[in-house]
Coordinates of C-alpha atoms in Angstrom, one line a residue:
Chain A
M19 CA -70.3 91.9 280.1
S20 CA -68.0 90.2 277.8
T21 CA -69.2 87.0 276.2
R22 CA -65.8 85.8 275.4
E23 CA -62.5 85.5 277.3
P24 CA -63.5 86.6 280.8
G25 CA -60.0 87.4 281.9
V26 CA -59.4 89.9 279.1
R27 CA -60.8 93.4 279.8
R28 CA -58.2 95.4 277.9
L29 CA -56.6 94.5 274.6
V30 CA -53.5 96.6 273.8
I31 CA -52.3 96.7 270.2
V32 CA -48.8 98.1 269.7
G33 CA -48.4 99.4 266.2
A34 CA -51.0 101.7 264.6
S35 CA -50.7 100.7 261.0
L36 CA -52.8 98.3 258.9
A37 CA -52.2 95.2 261.0
G38 CA -53.0 97.1 264.2
L39 CA -56.1 98.6 262.8
R40 CA -57.4 95.3 261.5
A41 CA -56.7 93.8 264.9
A42 CA -58.9 96.4 266.5
E43 CA -61.7 96.0 264.0
S44 CA -61.6 92.2 264.2
A45 CA -61.7 92.3 268.0
R46 CA -64.9 94.3 267.8
R47 CA -66.3 92.0 265.2
T48 CA -66.1 89.1 267.7
G49 CA -68.7 90.9 269.8
W50 CA -66.1 91.5 272.6
D51 CA -66.9 94.7 274.4
G52 CA -63.7 95.3 276.4
E53 CA -61.3 98.2 276.2
I54 CA -59.0 98.5 273.1
V55 CA -55.9 100.7 273.2
L56 CA -54.0 101.2 269.9
V57 CA -50.5 102.5 270.5
G58 CA -48.6 104.2 267.6
A59 CA -45.1 105.6 267.2
E60 CA -46.2 108.0 264.5
D61 CA -48.5 111.0 265.2
H62 CA -51.0 109.8 262.6
L63 CA -54.1 107.7 262.7
P64 CA -53.5 104.4 260.9
Y65 CA -53.0 105.0 257.2
D66 CA -52.3 102.9 254.1
R67 CA -48.6 102.4 253.0
P68 CA -48.8 101.0 249.4
P69 CA -49.8 104.5 248.0
L70 CA -46.7 106.0 249.6
S71 CA -44.5 104.7 246.8
K72 CA -47.2 104.9 244.1
A73 CA -50.0 107.5 243.8
Q74 CA -48.6 109.8 246.6
L75 CA -45.4 110.5 244.6
D76 CA -47.5 111.9 241.8
H77 CA -47.2 115.6 241.2
R78 CA -50.9 116.3 241.7
T79 CA -50.8 114.9 245.3
G80 CA -51.0 117.2 248.3
D81 CA -49.4 116.7 251.7
D82 CA -52.6 115.8 253.4
L83 CA -52.9 112.3 254.9
V84 CA -56.2 110.5 254.6
P85 CA -56.3 107.8 257.4
L86 CA -57.8 104.4 256.8
R87 CA -60.4 105.2 259.5
S88 CA -61.4 108.6 260.7
R89 CA -61.2 109.6 264.4
D90 CA -65.0 109.4 264.5
E91 CA -64.9 105.9 263.1
L92 CA -62.3 104.8 265.6
D93 CA -64.4 106.4 268.4
G94 CA -67.4 104.5 267.1
L95 CA -65.4 101.3 267.4
G96 CA -64.5 102.2 271.0
V97 CA -60.7 102.3 270.2
T98 CA -58.5 104.6 272.3
T99 CA -55.4 105.7 270.5
L100 CA -52.1 106.6 272.0
L101 CA -50.2 108.2 269.1
G102 CA -46.7 109.6 268.9
T103 CA -45.8 107.3 271.7
P104 CA -43.3 104.6 270.6
A105 CA -43.2 101.5 272.8
T106 CA -39.9 101.4 274.6
G107 CA -40.1 98.2 276.5
L108 CA -42.3 95.3 277.7
D109 CA -42.8 94.2 281.3
T110 CA -44.4 90.8 281.0
D111 CA -44.5 90.2 284.8
G112 CA -46.5 93.4 285.4
R113 CA -48.3 93.1 282.0
R114 CA -47.4 96.6 280.9
V115 CA -46.1 98.1 277.7
L116 CA -43.6 100.8 278.5
L117 CA -44.0 104.1 276.7
G118 CA -41.0 106.2 277.7
D119 CA -42.0 107.7 281.0
T120 CA -45.4 106.1 281.1
A121 CA -46.9 102.7 280.6
V122 CA -50.1 101.0 279.6
A123 CA -51.4 97.8 281.2
Y124 CA -52.8 95.0 279.1
D125 CA -54.6 91.7 279.6
A126 CA -54.0 90.6 276.0
L127 CA -51.4 92.1 273.7
V128 CA -51.0 92.2 269.9
I129 CA -47.5 93.2 268.6
A130 CA -47.8 94.9 265.2
T131 CA -44.9 97.3 265.2
G132 CA -43.9 96.5 261.6
A133 CA -40.4 97.2 260.3
T134 CA -37.9 100.0 260.0
P135 CA -35.9 100.7 256.9
Y136 CA -32.1 100.0 257.1
R137 CA -30.3 103.3 256.9
L138 CA -27.2 104.0 254.9
P139 CA -24.1 104.3 257.2
G140 CA -22.8 107.9 257.2
A141 CA -26.0 109.4 255.8
D142 CA -27.5 110.8 259.0
G143 CA -27.9 114.5 258.9
I144 CA -27.5 114.9 255.2
A145 CA -30.5 116.6 253.6
G146 CA -32.0 114.9 250.5
V147 CA -31.3 111.3 251.8
T148 CA -34.3 109.3 253.0
G149 CA -35.9 105.9 253.3
L150 CA -39.6 105.5 252.3
R151 CA -41.7 104.0 255.0
T152 CA -43.8 106.8 256.4
H153 CA -46.1 109.6 255.2
S154 CA -43.5 112.2 256.0
D155 CA -40.9 110.2 253.9
A156 CA -43.3 110.2 251.0
V157 CA -43.9 113.9 251.3
A158 CA -40.2 114.6 251.3
V159 CA -39.7 112.4 248.2
R160 CA -42.6 114.0 246.3
R161 CA -41.4 117.5 247.1
A162 CA -37.9 116.6 245.8
L163 CA -39.5 115.2 242.6
D164 CA -41.6 118.3 242.3
A165 CA -38.4 120.3 242.4
G166 CA -37.0 118.2 239.6
A167 CA -34.5 116.2 241.6
R168 CA -32.0 113.9 240.0
T169 CA -32.9 110.7 241.8
V170 CA -30.7 107.9 242.9
V171 CA -32.3 104.8 244.5
I172 CA -30.1 102.5 246.5
G173 CA -31.4 99.0 246.2
A174 CA -33.4 97.5 243.3
G175 CA -36.2 96.1 245.4
F176 CA -39.9 96.7 244.9
I177 CA -40.2 100.0 246.7
G178 CA -37.0 101.3 245.1
S179 CA -38.3 100.3 241.7
E180 CA -41.5 102.2 242.3
I181 CA -39.7 105.3 243.2
A182 CA -37.5 105.1 240.1
S183 CA -40.7 104.7 238.2
A184 CA -42.2 107.8 239.8
A185 CA -39.2 109.8 238.8
R186 CA -39.2 108.6 235.2
K187 CA -42.9 109.3 234.9
R188 CA -42.0 112.9 235.4
G189 CA -39.2 112.7 232.9
L190 CA -36.6 113.1 235.6
P191 CA -33.2 111.2 235.5
A192 CA -33.3 108.1 237.8
T193 CA -30.5 105.8 238.7
I194 CA -30.8 102.5 240.6
V195 CA -27.7 101.2 242.4
E196 CA -27.9 97.5 243.2
R197 CA -25.2 95.3 244.8
L198 CA -26.5 92.1 243.1
E199 CA -25.6 91.4 239.5
V200 CA -29.3 90.8 238.8
P201 CA -32.0 92.8 240.6
L202 CA -34.4 90.7 242.8
S203 CA -32.5 87.6 241.9
R204 CA -32.6 86.4 245.5
S205 CA -36.3 87.0 245.9
L206 CA -37.6 86.1 242.4
G207 CA -34.8 84.2 240.8
P208 CA -32.2 85.2 238.1
E209 CA -34.4 84.9 235.0
P210 CA -37.4 86.9 236.4
G211 CA -34.9 89.3 237.9
A212 CA -33.4 89.9 234.4
I213 CA -36.9 90.6 233.1
C214 CA -37.3 93.2 235.8
A215 CA -34.0 94.7 234.9
D216 CA -35.2 95.2 231.4
L217 CA -38.3 97.0 232.6
H218 CA -36.0 99.5 234.2
R219 CA -33.8 99.9 231.2
D220 CA -36.7 100.2 228.8
A221 CA -38.1 103.1 230.8
G222 CA -34.8 104.9 230.7
T223 CA -33.7 104.2 234.3
D224 CA -29.9 104.0 234.6
L225 CA -29.4 100.6 236.3
R226 CA -26.0 100.1 237.9
L227 CA -25.7 96.4 238.9
G228 CA -23.1 94.5 240.9
V229 CA -21.8 97.7 242.6
G230 CA -22.0 99.0 246.1
V231 CA -22.2 102.5 247.6
S232 CA -19.0 103.7 249.2
G233 CA -20.2 107.1 250.3
L234 CA -22.2 110.3 249.7
E235 CA -21.0 113.7 248.5
S236 CA -22.7 116.8 249.9
T237 CA -22.4 120.5 249.9
G238 CA -23.7 122.6 252.7
G239 CA -25.3 119.6 254.4
R240 CA -27.3 118.7 251.2
V241 CA -26.5 115.6 249.1
T242 CA -25.0 116.2 245.7
G243 CA -23.9 112.7 244.7
V244 CA -23.5 109.0 245.5
V245 CA -20.0 107.6 245.3
L246 CA -20.0 104.0 244.1
D247 CA -17.3 101.4 245.0
D248 CA -16.2 101.2 241.4
G249 CA -14.9 104.8 241.8
T250 CA -17.7 106.5 239.8
T251 CA -20.0 109.2 241.3
V252 CA -23.6 109.6 240.3
P253 CA -24.9 113.2 240.8
A254 CA -28.0 113.3 243.0
D255 CA -30.4 115.7 244.6
L256 CA -32.5 113.0 246.1
V257 CA -31.2 109.7 247.4
V258 CA -33.8 107.1 248.5
V259 CA -32.4 104.2 250.4
G260 CA -34.3 101.0 249.8
I261 CA -32.0 98.3 251.0
G262 CA -34.6 96.5 253.1
V263 CA -36.2 96.7 256.5
R264 CA -35.7 95.1 259.9
P265 CA -38.5 94.2 262.3
A266 CA -39.1 97.0 264.8
T267 CA -38.5 95.0 267.9
G268 CA -35.8 96.9 269.7
W269 CA -38.4 97.5 272.5
L270 CA -38.7 93.7 273.0
E271 CA -35.0 92.9 273.3
D272 CA -35.1 92.8 277.1
S273 CA -38.4 90.9 277.2
P274 CA -38.9 87.2 277.2
V275 CA -40.7 87.3 273.8
A276 CA -38.7 85.0 271.6
L277 CA -37.1 86.8 268.6
H278 CA -35.6 85.4 265.4
D279 CA -31.8 84.8 265.6
G280 CA -31.3 86.5 262.3
D281 CA -33.5 89.6 261.9
R282 CA -35.0 89.8 265.4
G283 CA -38.6 89.4 264.2
V284 CA -41.1 87.9 266.6
L285 CA -41.3 84.1 266.4
C286 CA -44.9 83.0 266.2
T287 CA -46.8 79.8 265.9
A288 CA -49.2 79.2 263.0
S289 CA -51.9 80.8 265.2
L290 CA -49.7 83.9 265.7
A291 CA -49.0 83.2 269.4
T292 CA -45.6 84.4 270.6
S293 CA -43.5 82.5 273.1
V294 CA -45.3 84.4 276.0
P295 CA -48.9 83.5 276.8
G296 CA -51.4 86.3 276.1
I297 CA -49.1 87.9 273.6
W298 CA -49.7 87.6 269.8
A299 CA -48.0 89.2 266.8
A300 CA -49.1 90.2 263.3
G301 CA -47.8 91.8 260.1
D302 CA -44.2 92.7 259.0
V303 CA -42.9 92.0 262.4
A304 CA -44.0 88.3 262.7
H305 CA -42.3 85.1 261.6
F306 CA -44.8 82.3 261.2
P307 CA -44.7 78.7 259.9
N308 CA -46.8 78.5 256.7
V309 CA -48.5 75.1 256.7
R310 CA -49.4 75.5 253.0
F311 CA -45.7 75.5 252.1
G312 CA -44.2 72.7 254.1
G313 CA -44.2 74.8 257.3
D314 CA -41.6 77.2 255.9
L315 CA -40.9 80.0 258.4
M316 CA -42.1 83.2 256.6
R317 CA -42.0 86.9 257.5
L318 CA -44.0 88.8 254.9
E319 CA -44.0 92.5 254.1
H320 CA -47.2 92.5 252.2
W321 CA -50.4 94.5 252.6
T322 CA -52.6 91.4 252.4
N323 CA -50.5 89.7 255.1
A324 CA -50.7 92.6 257.5
A325 CA -54.5 92.8 257.1
E326 CA -55.1 89.1 257.5
Q327 CA -52.7 88.5 260.4
G328 CA -53.9 91.6 262.3
A329 CA -57.4 90.2 262.2
L330 CA -56.4 86.7 263.2
A331 CA -54.1 87.7 266.0
A332 CA -56.8 89.8 267.8
R333 CA -59.4 87.1 267.3
N334 CA -57.1 84.5 268.8
A335 CA -56.1 86.9 271.6
L336 CA -59.8 87.1 272.6
A337 CA -60.8 83.5 272.1
G338 CA -62.5 82.2 275.2
T339 CA -61.4 79.1 277.1
G340 CA -62.2 76.0 275.1
E341 CA -62.8 78.0 272.0
E342 CA -61.1 77.0 268.8
I343 CA -57.9 79.0 268.0
A344 CA -57.6 79.7 264.3
F345 CA -54.5 79.0 262.3
L346 CA -53.2 80.9 259.3
D347 CA -53.9 79.3 256.0
T348 CA -52.5 81.8 253.7
I349 CA -51.1 82.1 250.2
P350 CA -48.8 85.2 250.1
Y351 CA -49.8 87.8 247.5
F352 CA -48.2 91.1 246.6
W353 CA -48.2 93.5 243.7
S354 CA -46.0 96.3 242.5
D355 CA -46.4 99.0 239.8
W356 CA -43.5 100.0 237.7
Y357 CA -43.6 102.3 234.6
G358 CA -47.2 101.5 233.9
H359 CA -46.6 97.7 234.4
R360 CA -48.3 95.6 237.0
L361 CA -46.2 92.9 238.7
Q362 CA -48.2 90.4 240.8
F363 CA -47.0 87.5 242.8
V364 CA -48.9 84.7 244.5
G365 CA -47.4 81.8 246.6
T366 CA -43.7 81.4 247.4
P367 CA -40.6 81.9 245.2
R368 CA -38.7 79.3 247.2
A369 CA -38.7 76.7 244.5
D370 CA -36.8 73.8 242.8
E371 CA -37.4 75.2 239.3
V372 CA -38.5 78.5 237.8
V373 CA -39.9 78.6 234.2
T374 CA -40.9 81.7 232.3
V375 CA -43.8 81.1 229.9
G376 CA -44.5 83.6 227.2
P377 CA -42.6 86.8 226.5
H378 CA -39.6 87.6 228.6
G379 CA -41.1 91.0 229.5
P380 CA -44.6 92.4 229.8
G381 CA -47.1 89.6 229.5
A382 CA -44.7 87.0 231.1
I383 CA -46.1 84.2 233.3
V384 CA -43.3 82.9 235.6
L385 CA -44.0 79.6 237.3
Y386 CA -42.3 78.3 240.5
R387 CA -42.2 74.5 241.0
R388 CA -41.7 72.7 244.3
G389 CA -41.6 69.0 243.9
T390 CA -44.3 68.1 241.5
Q391 CA -46.5 71.0 242.4
L392 CA -47.0 74.7 241.5
A393 CA -45.8 76.8 244.5
G394 CA -45.7 80.3 243.1
V395 CA -46.6 82.5 240.1
L396 CA -45.3 85.9 239.0
T397 CA -47.2 87.7 236.2
I398 CA -46.4 90.9 234.5
D399 CA -49.4 92.8 233.1
R400 CA -51.9 89.9 233.4
P401 CA -54.4 91.2 236.0
R402 CA -57.0 88.8 234.6
D403 CA -54.8 85.7 235.0
I404 CA -53.1 86.0 238.4
M405 CA -55.9 84.9 240.6
K406 CA -56.6 81.9 238.4
F407 CA -53.1 80.8 239.1
R408 CA -53.6 81.5 242.8
R409 CA -56.4 78.9 242.7
L410 CA -53.9 76.5 241.1
V411 CA -51.4 77.2 243.9
M412 CA -54.1 76.7 246.5
E413 CA -55.4 73.3 245.2
P414 CA -52.4 72.7 244.8
G415 CA -52.3 72.0 241.1
S416 CA -49.7 69.8 239.4
W417 CA -46.8 71.4 237.7
D418 CA -47.8 69.9 234.4
E419 CA -51.2 71.4 234.6
A420 CA -49.7 74.8 235.5
L421 CA -47.4 74.7 232.5
F422 CA -50.4 73.8 230.3
Q423 CA -52.6 76.6 231.6
A424 CA -49.8 79.2 231.3
A425 CA -49.2 78.2 227.7
D426 CA -52.9 78.3 227.0
R427 CA -53.3 81.8 228.5
V428 CA -50.2 83.1 226.6
T429 CA -51.6 81.7 223.4
A430 CA -55.1 83.1 224.1
S431 CA -53.7 86.6 224.6
A432 CA -51.2 86.5 221.7
Chain B
M13 CA -78.6 92.8 248.1
R14 CA -76.5 94.3 245.3
I15 CA -72.8 94.6 244.8
D16 CA -71.5 98.0 243.7
V17 CA -68.1 98.7 242.2
D18 CA -66.5 102.2 242.3
R19 CA -64.5 102.1 239.1
S20 CA -62.7 105.3 240.1
R21 CA -61.2 103.3 243.0
C22 CA -60.7 99.8 241.6
E23 CA -57.1 99.0 240.8
G24 CA -57.7 95.4 239.7
L25 CA -55.7 94.0 242.5
G26 CA -57.9 90.9 242.5
M27 CA -58.3 90.3 246.3
C28 CA -62.1 90.0 245.8
E29 CA -61.5 87.4 243.1
A30 CA -59.1 85.5 245.4
M31 CA -61.8 85.4 248.1
A32 CA -64.9 84.8 246.0
H33 CA -64.2 84.0 242.3
E34 CA -67.8 83.0 241.9
F35 CA -68.8 86.6 242.1
F36 CA -65.7 88.7 241.1
E37 CA -63.3 88.6 238.2
V38 CA -60.7 91.1 237.1
G39 CA -60.8 91.7 233.4
D40 CA -58.0 92.3 230.9
D41 CA -58.5 96.0 231.4
G42 CA -57.6 95.7 235.0
F43 CA -61.0 96.4 236.4
V44 CA -63.2 94.1 238.4
V45 CA -66.3 92.6 236.8
V46 CA -69.1 91.5 239.1
L47 CA -70.4 88.2 237.8
D48 CA -73.6 88.1 239.8
E49 CA -74.7 91.6 240.9
A50 CA -77.7 90.4 242.9
P51 CA -76.6 87.3 244.7
D52 CA -78.6 85.2 247.1
E53 CA -79.0 86.4 250.7
G54 CA -77.3 83.2 251.9
Q55 CA -74.0 84.4 250.3
R56 CA -73.9 87.6 252.3
A57 CA -71.1 86.7 254.8
F58 CA -69.0 85.2 252.0
I59 CA -69.4 88.3 249.8
R60 CA -68.9 90.7 252.7
A61 CA -65.5 89.1 253.5
A62 CA -64.5 89.5 249.8
I63 CA -65.7 93.1 249.8
D64 CA -63.8 93.9 253.1
S65 CA -60.6 92.4 251.6
C66 CA -60.4 95.1 248.9
P67 CA -57.2 97.1 249.6
V68 CA -58.7 100.2 248.0
S69 CA -62.3 99.9 249.3
A70 CA -63.7 99.9 245.8
L71 CA -66.6 97.5 246.6
S72 CA -69.8 97.9 248.6
L73 CA -73.0 96.1 249.4
R74 CA -76.4 97.7 248.9
D75 CA -79.7 96.4 250.2

């Protein structure tokens, strides 16, 4: 017998990636012994995505996928998987997730379907053009790099930058095309964005800024170049589209689950409850108010966020009557590896002021001020320092103290 | 109870330090240093949570 929520005999988790897996694991950790069904669109057991744009693009990597948990481990947890079965709809009256011709009934539901890369208009069916979100995408990119592809990345975001880095590591020509005048200026601010631009240039990546893509050139169905809206053409054997993602919620459009007006992500409370009782959401798909940062509505595409939210959503989904529902108390954190440099960010970049302390390049500490407090920190090649600044964001420390500590650390490492 | 680090897996991402800086610190070389390798039994749940947070499963507990 279950010792917790008596009405919940079956927890269905839609989305078999990190957030979904953590949801299943955390459900078991509560001691609940009901049925767990993990539904995934891909054919694979849950696997890790950060290496897709990092180690798995390395030339020594094979095609094999190592899942986060083996089939045996999932069996041991009592998790039933329905893989290769994308959710197609949600019947909240009948408490069923629709899977094409079939359906699975739930008592409690966790939505963890993640996000889907935006595609380039007119690129469908042209070989050599891909996004990078799945294992098979990574295999396609690595094989193209193995074959010596001239690489063009569209979009100078973190994933695109890592792909350019992988190409340059092999000595292959890499071009990044970015519509903004300064890469990442919207997410990190203009000055840190300019520092990131220099990392690309110093590594020999051809950075084309303030220019859009007007089309692709192809021969025999295979891409040969990217045509820019300034009239130039960049030759390409591999085009990786990294212009962002949208929450994978098409299957929820006809359901009463409230979605964000802009990107159609799932609107959640700080406990990850959706607008429909019994339904929770986690990971890249979920908007949530972050109480640490003035209740800002956030949707994060970070590994740590998916892990944390998956665990919390399942725990709350199974919380018994009268039991405390837990709220997110989170400081966003992500990292990215470019050309042998480690970029790390904690907190929020939504700030009143951004100040770079130390070198405007590797070794930089970038501080983000909100009011009189430290709200975010970006470091480049300071693995020892970043979590000290996280503690300052958490306290939260005063802006003056943050400036002092940053100067101190720069001096100490000079 | 002992904390083990697999240096071949550690990427110095610092989640363990974020969760439990009393026991873990990433060094300048980008590898974690365990500050107290044989902690008190009373700290087990706290340390377990930090170990479980490692994105590359570089940490483990040994009895």
